[in-house]
């Protein structure tokens, strides 16, 4: 019987993550640019694929979480499976040891980016007790991803609760459950959880929040609580969009909000959206005094990512007959990715 594994990411993070390039030695700086650029390009790739298949609706993903989880998994991949994952992740100019080292540095830097921002990244591997795994694969995930490794009885229903309790704890109870059961051929779960809580550098006054008219995607209108403040922000306005940067804490981490221009539409805004265009908008931002109305909102999103990842080139990793994760487990048995589950939660209010 072919064996499968599942890796899951449960997150609480703003959807498109842009990481600054540090100033170091030329080789280190080039490596960082390749890693950060690849992570962000991958984020737009997967976001656009979801849009193509699901249409325009509330969609909330964390590319950083997906990328980190896949970077854990790629250490177990070999030959064509490795090449497919490597290309999908947009890490074309990086060797595996460079991906691991940059992952380690990024995780460390993100968690210490701003003392006024709470950002925690947790990784774990849950392994079937009667299945053998290669020591190098486990040691790499411990060293570079600070992953907790737990060997469990997958036939015991209590293991489901253990895994869900870990996710619940790692997301501060924002995501309480990630799995319902464990299939008989599942040998491992690889889980990444990111928790983010940021207080606005300039908070909104609750007394200024009013129920006002809000325009929906179908051009219908509804009453919705809109927060308000007038302040100096980095802002840009073009024929097609308005965009604003809303910093958290000590100004090291930010939310970027994009709004289609009055004579444009969300469909037009999303057309050909890519990392280069995004960077161009960010580069045009300058400080202006802005009257800002921002909706309070809460969003939960849950999606199986198998199809988007297959569309981006990872089909072989899900193929029970062709996948090669020989660096994860001895062969035989061969293993394949059974399911990639992505679950997110976000809440935006006057505090952050």
mmCIF file of C-alpha atoms in Angstrom:
data_model
loop_
_atom_site.group_PDB
_atom_site.id
_atom_site.type_symbol
_atom_site.label_atom_id
_atom_site.label_comp_id
_atom_site.label_asym_id
_atom_site.label_seq_id
_atom_site.Cartn_x
_atom_site.Cartn_y
_atom_site.Cartn_z
ATOM 1 C CA UNK A 1 0.000 0.000 0.000
ATOM 2 C CA UNK A 2 1.247 3.468 -0.853
ATOM 3 C CA UNK A 3 1.719 5.758 2.147
ATOM 4 C CA UNK A 4 0.709 9.380 2.288
ATOM 5 C CA UNK A 5 1.395 12.349 4.483
ATOM 6 C CA UNK A 6 -0.441 15.566 5.169
ATOM 7 C CA UNK A 7 0.980 18.939 5.930
ATOM 8 C CA UNK A 8 -1.152 21.747 7.244
ATOM 9 C CA UNK A 9 -0.718 25.419 7.808
ATOM 10 C CA UNK A 10 -2.953 27.297 10.212
ATOM 11 C CA UNK A 11 -2.351 31.005 10.245
ATOM 12 C CA UNK A 12 -3.226 34.435 11.492
ATOM 13 C CA UNK A 13 -1.329 36.819 9.236
ATOM 14 C CA UNK A 14 -1.900 39.604 6.734
ATOM 15 C CA UNK A 15 -2.125 38.007 3.315
ATOM 16 C CA UNK A 16 0.767 39.317 1.182
ATOM 17 C CA UNK A 17 4.001 39.367 3.159
ATOM 18 C CA UNK A 18 6.770 41.668 1.953
ATOM 19 C CA UNK A 19 10.117 41.276 3.705
ATOM 20 C CA UNK A 20 12.832 43.887 3.451
ATOM 21 C CA UNK A 21 16.220 42.942 2.067
ATOM 22 C CA UNK A 22 18.994 43.430 4.605
ATOM 23 C CA UNK A 23 22.313 45.037 3.812
ATOM 24 C CA UNK A 24 25.078 42.467 4.233
ATOM 25 C CA UNK A 25 27.842 40.802 2.249
ATOM 26 C CA UNK A 26 27.134 40.741 -1.541
ATOM 27 C CA UNK A 27 26.634 36.946 -1.611
ATOM 28 C CA UNK A 28 24.343 37.039 1.431
ATOM 29 C CA UNK A 29 22.355 39.956 0.021
ATOM 30 C CA UNK A 30 21.896 38.177 -3.321
ATOM 31 C CA UNK A 31 20.715 35.055 -1.507
ATOM 32 C CA UNK A 32 18.243 37.089 0.547
ATOM 33 C CA UNK A 33 16.876 38.816 -2.564
ATOM 34 C CA UNK A 34 16.379 35.451 -4.263
ATOM 35 C CA UNK A 35 14.607 34.009 -1.222
ATOM 36 C CA UNK A 36 12.363 36.993 -0.486
ATOM 37 C CA UNK A 37 11.598 37.576 -4.155
ATOM 38 C CA UNK A 38 10.770 33.902 -4.617
ATOM 39 C CA UNK A 39 8.507 33.815 -1.579
ATOM 40 C CA UNK A 40 6.571 36.864 -2.723
ATOM 41 C CA UNK A 41 6.303 35.734 -6.357
ATOM 42 C CA UNK A 42 5.000 32.383 -5.138
ATOM 43 C CA UNK A 43 2.440 34.235 -3.017
ATOM 44 C CA UNK A 44 1.044 36.096 -6.001
ATOM 45 C CA UNK A 45 1.139 32.935 -8.136
ATOM 46 C CA UNK A 46 -1.022 30.960 -5.722
ATOM 47 C CA UNK A 47 -3.339 33.902 -5.004
ATOM 48 C CA UNK A 48 -3.980 34.446 -8.713
ATOM 49 C CA UNK A 49 -4.627 30.749 -9.274
ATOM 50 C CA UNK A 50 -7.236 30.729 -6.504
ATOM 51 C CA UNK A 51 -8.885 33.786 -8.095
ATOM 52 C CA UNK A 52 -9.033 32.049 -11.470
ATOM 53 C CA UNK A 53 -10.800 29.006 -10.079
ATOM 54 C CA UNK A 54 -12.888 30.447 -7.226
ATOM 55 C CA UNK A 55 -13.718 33.858 -8.662
ATOM 56 C CA UNK A 56 -13.739 37.151 -6.788
ATOM 57 C CA UNK A 57 -14.840 36.580 -3.201
ATOM 58 C CA UNK A 58 -13.376 36.956 0.284
ATOM 59 C CA UNK A 59 -10.022 35.188 0.051
ATOM 60 C CA UNK A 60 -7.434 35.284 2.814
ATOM 61 C CA UNK A 61 -4.166 33.374 2.465
ATOM 62 C CA UNK A 62 -0.736 33.533 4.079
ATOM 63 C CA UNK A 63 1.909 32.900 1.411
ATOM 64 C CA UNK A 64 4.625 32.980 4.078
ATOM 65 C CA UNK A 65 2.998 30.122 5.951
ATOM 66 C CA UNK A 66 2.500 28.049 2.805
ATOM 67 C CA UNK A 67 6.077 28.697 1.677
ATOM 68 C CA UNK A 68 7.598 27.802 5.059
ATOM 69 C CA UNK A 69 5.564 24.588 5.255
ATOM 70 C CA UNK A 70 6.582 23.572 1.728
ATOM 71 C CA UNK A 71 10.197 24.413 2.544
ATOM 72 C CA UNK A 72 10.020 21.909 5.396
ATOM 73 C CA UNK A 73 8.608 19.277 3.050
ATOM 74 C CA UNK A 74 11.078 19.848 0.203
ATOM 75 C CA UNK A 75 13.835 18.481 2.447
ATOM 76 C CA UNK A 76 12.198 15.069 2.051
ATOM 77 C CA UNK A 77 11.764 15.309 -1.732
ATOM 78 C CA UNK A 78 14.114 13.811 -4.303
ATOM 79 C CA UNK A 79 14.735 13.950 -8.070
ATOM 80 C CA UNK A 80 11.716 15.064 -10.171
ATOM 81 C CA UNK A 81 9.581 15.700 -7.093
ATOM 82 C CA UNK A 82 12.256 17.977 -5.658
ATOM 83 C CA UNK A 83 12.644 19.848 -8.959
ATOM 84 C CA UNK A 84 8.876 20.396 -9.251
ATOM 85 C CA UNK A 85 8.610 21.773 -5.712
ATOM 86 C CA UNK A 86 11.748 23.878 -6.147
ATOM 87 C CA UNK A 87 10.323 25.521 -9.276
ATOM 88 C CA UNK A 88 6.838 26.018 -7.817
ATOM 89 C CA UNK A 89 8.293 27.790 -4.767
ATOM 90 C CA UNK A 90 10.188 30.171 -7.104
ATOM 91 C CA UNK A 91 13.506 29.280 -5.443
ATOM 92 C CA UNK A 92 15.211 28.672 -8.808
ATOM 93 C CA UNK A 93 18.530 30.332 -7.889
ATOM 94 C CA UNK A 94 18.835 28.757 -4.442
ATOM 95 C CA UNK A 95 20.317 25.439 -3.333
ATOM 96 C CA UNK A 96 18.538 23.438 -0.641
ATOM 97 C CA UNK A 97 20.977 24.419 2.111
ATOM 98 C CA UNK A 98 20.451 28.088 1.174
ATOM 99 C CA UNK A 99 16.650 27.697 1.353
ATOM 100 C CA UNK A 100 16.998 26.156 4.806
ATOM 101 C CA UNK A 101 19.356 28.829 6.084
ATOM 102 C CA UNK A 102 17.220 31.688 4.747
ATOM 103 C CA UNK A 103 14.112 30.073 6.245
ATOM 104 C CA UNK A 104 15.851 29.942 9.618
ATOM 105 C CA UNK A 105 16.903 33.591 9.387
ATOM 106 C CA UNK A 106 13.508 34.828 8.170
ATOM 107 C CA UNK A 107 11.652 33.015 10.965
ATOM 108 C CA UNK A 108 14.024 34.533 13.521
ATOM 109 C CA UNK A 109 13.874 38.042 12.036
ATOM 110 C CA UNK A 110 10.084 38.106 11.678
ATOM 111 C CA UNK A 111 9.583 37.082 15.286
ATOM 112 C CA UNK A 112 11.891 39.892 16.443
ATOM 113 C CA UNK A 113 10.905 42.550 13.912
ATOM 114 C CA UNK A 114 9.038 44.840 16.302
ATOM 115 C CA UNK A 115 8.804 44.692 20.101
ATOM 116 C CA UNK A 116 5.293 46.132 19.947
ATOM 117 C CA UNK A 117 4.079 43.436 17.554
ATOM 118 C CA UNK A 118 3.350 39.868 18.615
ATOM 119 C CA UNK A 119 4.406 37.511 15.824
ATOM 120 C CA UNK A 120 5.007 33.847 16.565
ATOM 121 C CA UNK A 121 5.906 31.103 14.096
ATOM 122 C CA UNK A 122 5.584 27.481 15.204
ATOM 123 C CA UNK A 123 6.361 24.301 13.243
ATOM 124 C CA UNK A 124 5.693 20.693 14.144
ATOM 125 C CA UNK A 125 5.964 17.166 12.733
ATOM 126 C CA UNK A 126 3.570 14.476 13.914
ATOM 127 C CA UNK A 127 4.782 10.995 12.958
ATOM 128 C CA UNK A 128 3.125 7.564 12.938
ATOM 129 C CA UNK A 129 4.950 5.480 15.552
ATOM 130 C CA UNK A 130 5.295 2.350 13.404
ATOM 131 C CA UNK A 131 6.767 4.216 10.403
ATOM 132 C CA UNK A 132 10.497 4.928 10.036
ATOM 133 C CA UNK A 133 11.767 8.364 8.986
ATOM 134 C CA UNK A 134 15.240 9.414 7.925
ATOM 135 C CA UNK A 135 17.244 11.075 10.680
ATOM 136 C CA UNK A 136 18.653 13.788 8.376
ATOM 137 C CA UNK A 137 15.129 14.892 7.389
ATOM 138 C CA UNK A 138 14.033 15.192 11.021
ATOM 139 C CA UNK A 139 17.289 16.852 12.140
ATOM 140 C CA UNK A 140 17.055 19.447 9.335
ATOM 141 C CA UNK A 141 13.522 20.430 10.315
ATOM 142 C CA UNK A 142 14.530 20.718 13.955
ATOM 143 C CA UNK A 143 17.637 22.796 13.183
ATOM 144 C CA UNK A 144 16.350 25.218 10.554
ATOM 145 C CA UNK A 145 12.608 25.346 11.273
ATOM 146 C CA UNK A 146 12.753 24.797 15.041
ATOM 147 C CA UNK A 147 10.148 22.074 14.500
ATOM 148 C CA UNK A 148 8.765 20.039 17.357
ATOM 149 C CA UNK A 149 8.818 16.322 16.459
ATOM 150 C CA UNK A 150 6.246 14.064 18.082
ATOM 151 C CA UNK A 151 5.844 10.308 17.474
ATOM 152 C CA UNK A 152 2.246 9.236 18.075
ATOM 153 C CA UNK A 153 -0.155 6.322 17.807
ATOM 154 C CA UNK A 154 -2.256 7.334 14.789
ATOM 155 C CA UNK A 155 -4.818 4.654 15.626
ATOM 156 C CA UNK A 156 -5.580 6.396 18.908
ATOM 157 C CA UNK A 157 -8.336 9.027 18.656
ATOM 158 C CA UNK A 158 -6.520 11.038 21.320
ATOM 159 C CA UNK A 159 -3.840 11.910 18.729
ATOM 160 C CA UNK A 160 -6.370 13.992 16.768
ATOM 161 C CA UNK A 161 -7.020 16.014 19.918
ATOM 162 C CA UNK A 162 -3.273 16.431 20.575
ATOM 163 C CA UNK A 163 -2.728 17.864 17.098
ATOM 164 C CA UNK A 164 -5.745 20.184 17.305
ATOM 165 C CA UNK A 165 -4.680 21.319 20.791
ATOM 166 C CA UNK A 166 -1.231 22.237 19.427
ATOM 167 C CA UNK A 167 -2.827 24.311 16.647
ATOM 168 C CA UNK A 168 -5.235 25.933 19.122
ATOM 169 C CA UNK A 169 -2.356 26.871 21.432
ATOM 170 C CA UNK A 170 -0.116 28.097 18.600
ATOM 171 C CA UNK A 171 -2.838 30.396 17.219
ATOM 172 C CA UNK A 172 -3.996 31.665 20.646
ATOM 173 C CA UNK A 173 -7.354 29.877 20.217
ATOM 174 C CA UNK A 174 -8.136 31.659 16.926
ATOM 175 C CA UNK A 175 -8.049 28.333 15.059
ATOM 176 C CA UNK A 176 -9.367 25.565 17.268
ATOM 177 C CA UNK A 177 -9.384 22.568 14.932
ATOM 178 C CA UNK A 178 -7.451 21.561 11.818
ATOM 179 C CA UNK A 179 -8.205 17.824 11.455
ATOM 180 C CA UNK A 180 -11.231 15.628 12.164
ATOM 181 C CA UNK A 181 -9.623 12.206 11.779
ATOM 182 C CA UNK A 182 -6.470 10.396 10.665
ATOM 183 C CA UNK A 183 -6.671 8.183 7.575
ATOM 184 C CA UNK A 184 -5.237 4.670 7.817
ATOM 185 C CA UNK A 185 -2.516 5.391 5.221
ATOM 186 C CA UNK A 186 -1.423 8.742 6.690
ATOM 187 C CA UNK A 187 2.073 8.540 8.150
ATOM 188 C CA UNK A 188 2.813 12.182 9.020
ATOM 189 C CA UNK A 189 1.438 15.676 9.526
ATOM 190 C CA UNK A 190 3.713 18.680 8.954
ATOM 191 C CA UNK A 191 2.161 21.795 10.437
ATOM 192 C CA UNK A 192 3.103 25.463 10.329
ATOM 193 C CA UNK A 193 1.184 27.961 12.465
ATOM 194 C CA UNK A 194 1.700 31.726 12.418
ATOM 195 C CA UNK A 195 0.114 34.029 14.977
ATOM 196 C CA UNK A 196 0.179 37.791 14.396
ATOM 197 C CA UNK A 197 -1.209 40.529 16.621
ATOM 198 C CA UNK A 198 -0.294 44.123 15.886
ATOM 199 C CA UNK A 199 -1.512 47.357 17.453
ATOM 200 C CA UNK A 200 -1.800 50.259 15.026
ATOM 201 C CA UNK A 201 0.895 52.879 15.405
ATOM 202 C CA UNK A 202 -2.020 55.323 15.191
ATOM 203 C CA UNK A 203 -5.109 53.668 16.665
ATOM 204 C CA UNK A 204 -8.661 54.510 15.629
ATOM 205 C CA UNK A 205 -10.943 56.185 18.169
ATOM 206 C CA UNK A 206 -13.942 53.926 18.823
ATOM 207 C CA UNK A 207 -16.162 57.003 19.166
ATOM 208 C CA UNK A 208 -15.450 57.819 15.509
ATOM 209 C CA UNK A 209 -16.642 54.415 14.231
ATOM 210 C CA UNK A 210 -20.044 54.765 12.552
ATOM 211 C CA UNK A 211 -22.468 52.553 10.666
ATOM 212 C CA UNK A 212 -22.238 53.835 7.103
ATOM 213 C CA UNK A 213 -22.911 52.766 3.545
ATOM 214 C CA UNK A 214 -20.467 50.179 2.175
ATOM 215 C CA UNK A 215 -20.284 49.187 -1.501
ATOM 216 C CA UNK A 216 -20.225 45.432 -2.185
ATOM 217 C CA UNK A 217 -18.561 43.659 -5.116
ATOM 218 C CA UNK A 218 -21.953 43.314 -6.858
ATOM 219 C CA UNK A 219 -22.493 47.088 -6.455
ATOM 220 C CA UNK A 220 -25.205 46.586 -3.841
ATOM 221 C CA UNK A 221 -24.833 48.644 -0.681
ATOM 222 C CA UNK A 222 -25.126 47.734 2.975
ATOM 223 C CA UNK A 223 -24.657 49.402 6.346
ATOM 224 C CA UNK A 224 -21.347 48.474 7.940
ATOM 225 C CA UNK A 225 -19.170 49.892 10.793
ATOM 226 C CA UNK A 226 -16.463 52.124 9.326
ATOM 227 C CA UNK A 227 -13.546 53.336 11.440
ATOM 228 C CA UNK A 228 -12.238 56.855 10.848
ATOM 229 C CA UNK A 229 -9.118 58.896 11.439
ATOM 230 C CA UNK A 230 -7.315 61.810 9.830
ATOM 231 C CA UNK A 231 -3.555 61.465 9.940
ATOM 232 C CA UNK A 232 -0.330 61.362 7.938
ATOM 233 C CA UNK A 233 0.196 58.073 6.071
ATOM 234 C CA UNK A 234 2.204 56.842 3.122
ATOM 235 C CA UNK A 235 -0.307 56.917 0.287
ATOM 236 C CA UNK A 236 -0.536 56.668 -3.497
ATOM 237 C CA UNK A 237 -3.318 57.337 -5.974
ATOM 238 C CA UNK A 238 -3.308 56.425 -9.684
ATOM 239 C CA UNK A 239 -5.946 56.182 -12.415
ATOM 240 C CA UNK A 240 -6.754 52.655 -11.259
ATOM 241 C CA UNK A 241 -6.100 52.418 -7.521
ATOM 242 C CA UNK A 242 -5.762 54.103 -4.157
ATOM 243 C CA UNK A 243 -3.371 52.488 -1.682
ATOM 244 C CA UNK A 244 -2.316 53.253 1.871
ATOM 245 C CA UNK A 245 0.250 51.906 4.315
ATOM 246 C CA UNK A 246 -0.976 51.424 7.898
ATOM 247 C CA UNK A 247 1.972 50.759 10.243
ATOM 248 C CA UNK A 248 1.866 48.732 13.445
ATOM 249 C CA UNK A 249 3.860 49.231 16.633
ATOM 250 C CA UNK A 250 7.250 50.838 15.979
ATOM 251 C CA UNK A 251 6.651 51.088 12.209
ATOM 252 C CA UNK A 252 8.542 47.894 11.269
ATOM 253 C CA UNK A 253 5.459 45.924 10.194
ATOM 254 C CA UNK A 254 2.533 47.245 8.136
ATOM 255 C CA UNK A 255 -0.777 46.495 6.500
ATOM 256 C CA UNK A 256 -1.170 47.717 2.906
ATOM 257 C CA UNK A 257 -4.733 48.405 1.794
ATOM 258 C CA UNK A 258 -5.606 48.677 -1.908
ATOM 259 C CA UNK A 259 -8.864 50.078 -3.254
ATOM 260 C CA UNK A 260 -9.902 50.206 -6.919
ATOM 261 C CA UNK A 261 -10.401 53.759 -8.184
ATOM 262 C CA UNK A 262 -13.964 55.088 -8.299
ATOM 263 C CA UNK A 263 -14.232 54.610 -12.082
ATOM 264 C CA UNK A 264 -12.509 51.196 -11.981
ATOM 265 C CA UNK A 265 -13.505 47.861 -10.422
ATOM 266 C CA UNK A 266 -12.152 45.011 -8.328
ATOM 267 C CA UNK A 267 -12.035 42.862 -11.469
ATOM 268 C CA UNK A 268 -9.885 45.449 -13.237
ATOM 269 C CA UNK A 269 -7.626 45.805 -10.190
ATOM 270 C CA UNK A 270 -7.025 42.061 -9.953
ATOM 271 C CA UNK A 271 -6.362 41.706 -13.678
ATOM 272 C CA UNK A 272 -2.669 40.908 -14.213
ATOM 273 C CA UNK A 273 -1.907 41.534 -10.523
ATOM 274 C CA UNK A 274 1.676 40.454 -9.856
ATOM 275 C CA UNK A 275 4.633 41.083 -7.594
ATOM 276 C CA UNK A 276 6.309 43.633 -9.905
ATOM 277 C CA UNK A 277 3.136 45.710 -10.154
ATOM 278 C CA UNK A 278 2.716 45.533 -6.383
ATOM 279 C CA UNK A 279 6.304 46.695 -5.849
ATOM 280 C CA UNK A 280 5.740 49.564 -8.275
ATOM 281 C CA UNK A 281 2.756 50.837 -6.289
ATOM 282 C CA UNK A 282 4.658 50.580 -3.008
ATOM 283 C CA UNK A 283 7.555 52.517 -4.546
ATOM 284 C CA UNK A 284 5.251 55.402 -5.516
ATOM 285 C CA UNK A 285 3.960 55.922 -1.980
ATOM 286 C CA UNK A 286 4.692 59.212 -0.256
ATOM 287 C CA UNK A 287 3.525 60.787 2.995
ATOM 288 C CA UNK A 288 0.220 62.662 2.780
ATOM 289 C CA UNK A 289 -2.431 63.832 5.201
ATOM 290 C CA UNK A 290 -5.294 61.396 4.637
ATOM 291 C CA UNK A 291 -8.910 61.152 5.750
ATOM 292 C CA UNK A 292 -9.259 57.414 6.145
ATOM 293 C CA UNK A 293 -12.375 55.288 6.523
ATOM 294 C CA UNK A 294 -11.618 51.600 7.022
ATOM 295 C CA UNK A 295 -14.212 48.874 7.615
ATOM 296 C CA UNK A 296 -14.002 46.741 10.720
ATOM 297 C CA UNK A 297 -14.056 43.137 9.628
ATOM 298 C CA UNK A 298 -13.492 39.539 10.591
ATOM 299 C CA UNK A 299 -12.754 36.787 8.083
ATOM 300 C CA UNK A 300 -12.195 33.032 8.318
ATOM 301 C CA UNK A 301 -10.949 31.071 5.322
ATOM 302 C CA UNK A 302 -10.396 27.365 4.811
ATOM 303 C CA UNK A 303 -9.182 25.800 1.579
ATOM 304 C CA UNK A 304 -7.566 22.603 0.375
ATOM 305 C CA UNK A 305 -4.548 23.749 -1.638
ATOM 306 C CA UNK A 306 -3.938 20.580 -3.657
ATOM 307 C CA UNK A 307 -5.357 21.922 -6.936
ATOM 308 C CA UNK A 308 -3.641 25.363 -6.840
ATOM 309 C CA UNK A 309 -0.284 23.717 -6.102
ATOM 310 C CA UNK A 310 -0.790 21.158 -8.866
ATOM 311 C CA UNK A 311 -1.622 23.980 -11.292
ATOM 312 C CA UNK A 312 1.628 25.727 -10.355
ATOM 313 C CA UNK A 313 3.681 22.636 -11.195
ATOM 314 C CA UNK A 314 3.621 20.343 -8.148
ATOM 315 C CA UNK A 315 1.381 17.591 -9.586
ATOM 316 C CA UNK A 316 3.987 14.869 -9.140
ATOM 317 C CA UNK A 317 4.175 15.437 -5.367
ATOM 318 C CA UNK A 318 0.509 14.391 -5.068
ATOM 319 C CA UNK A 319 0.844 11.367 -7.356
ATOM 320 C CA UNK A 320 0.793 8.151 -5.293
ATOM 321 C CA UNK A 321 2.698 6.264 -8.004
ATOM 322 C CA UNK A 322 5.281 8.860 -9.084
ATOM 323 C CA UNK A 323 6.023 11.025 -6.016
ATOM 324 C CA UNK A 324 9.521 10.578 -4.603
ATOM 325 C CA UNK A 325 10.017 11.518 -0.959
ATOM 326 C CA UNK A 326 12.929 9.165 -0.545
ATOM 327 C CA UNK A 327 14.795 11.680 1.620
ATOM 328 C CA UNK A 328 11.937 11.612 4.129
ATOM 329 C CA UNK A 329 11.336 7.870 4.436
ATOM 330 C CA UNK A 330 13.219 4.807 3.305
ATOM 331 C CA UNK A 331 11.918 3.339 0.027
ATOM 332 C CA UNK A 332 9.806 1.252 0.072
ATOM 333 C CA UNK A 333 7.279 2.433 1.047
ATOM 334 C CA UNK A 334 6.916 5.372 -1.295
ATOM 335 C CA UNK A 335 4.994 8.339 0.106
ATOM 336 C CA UNK A 336 3.051 11.199 -1.466
ATOM 337 C CA UNK A 337 1.265 14.357 -0.315
ATOM 338 C CA UNK A 338 -2.294 13.443 0.546
ATOM 339 C CA UNK A 339 -3.684 16.878 1.395
ATOM 340 C CA UNK A 340 -2.507 20.446 1.873
ATOM 341 C CA UNK A 341 -4.958 22.215 4.161
ATOM 342 C CA UNK A 342 -4.754 25.975 4.676
ATOM 343 C CA UNK A 343 -6.829 27.667 7.367
ATOM 344 C CA UNK A 344 -6.729 31.359 8.247
ATOM 345 C CA UNK A 345 -8.376 33.882 10.538
ATOM 346 C CA UNK A 346 -8.124 37.674 10.582
ATOM 347 C CA UNK A 347 -9.843 40.385 12.595
ATOM 348 C CA UNK A 348 -9.318 44.120 12.013
ATOM 349 C CA UNK A 349 -10.634 46.679 14.506
ATOM 350 C CA UNK A 350 -9.801 50.020 16.123
ATOM 351 C CA UNK A 351 -6.816 48.609 18.028
ATOM 352 C CA UNK A 352 -5.121 46.757 15.150
#
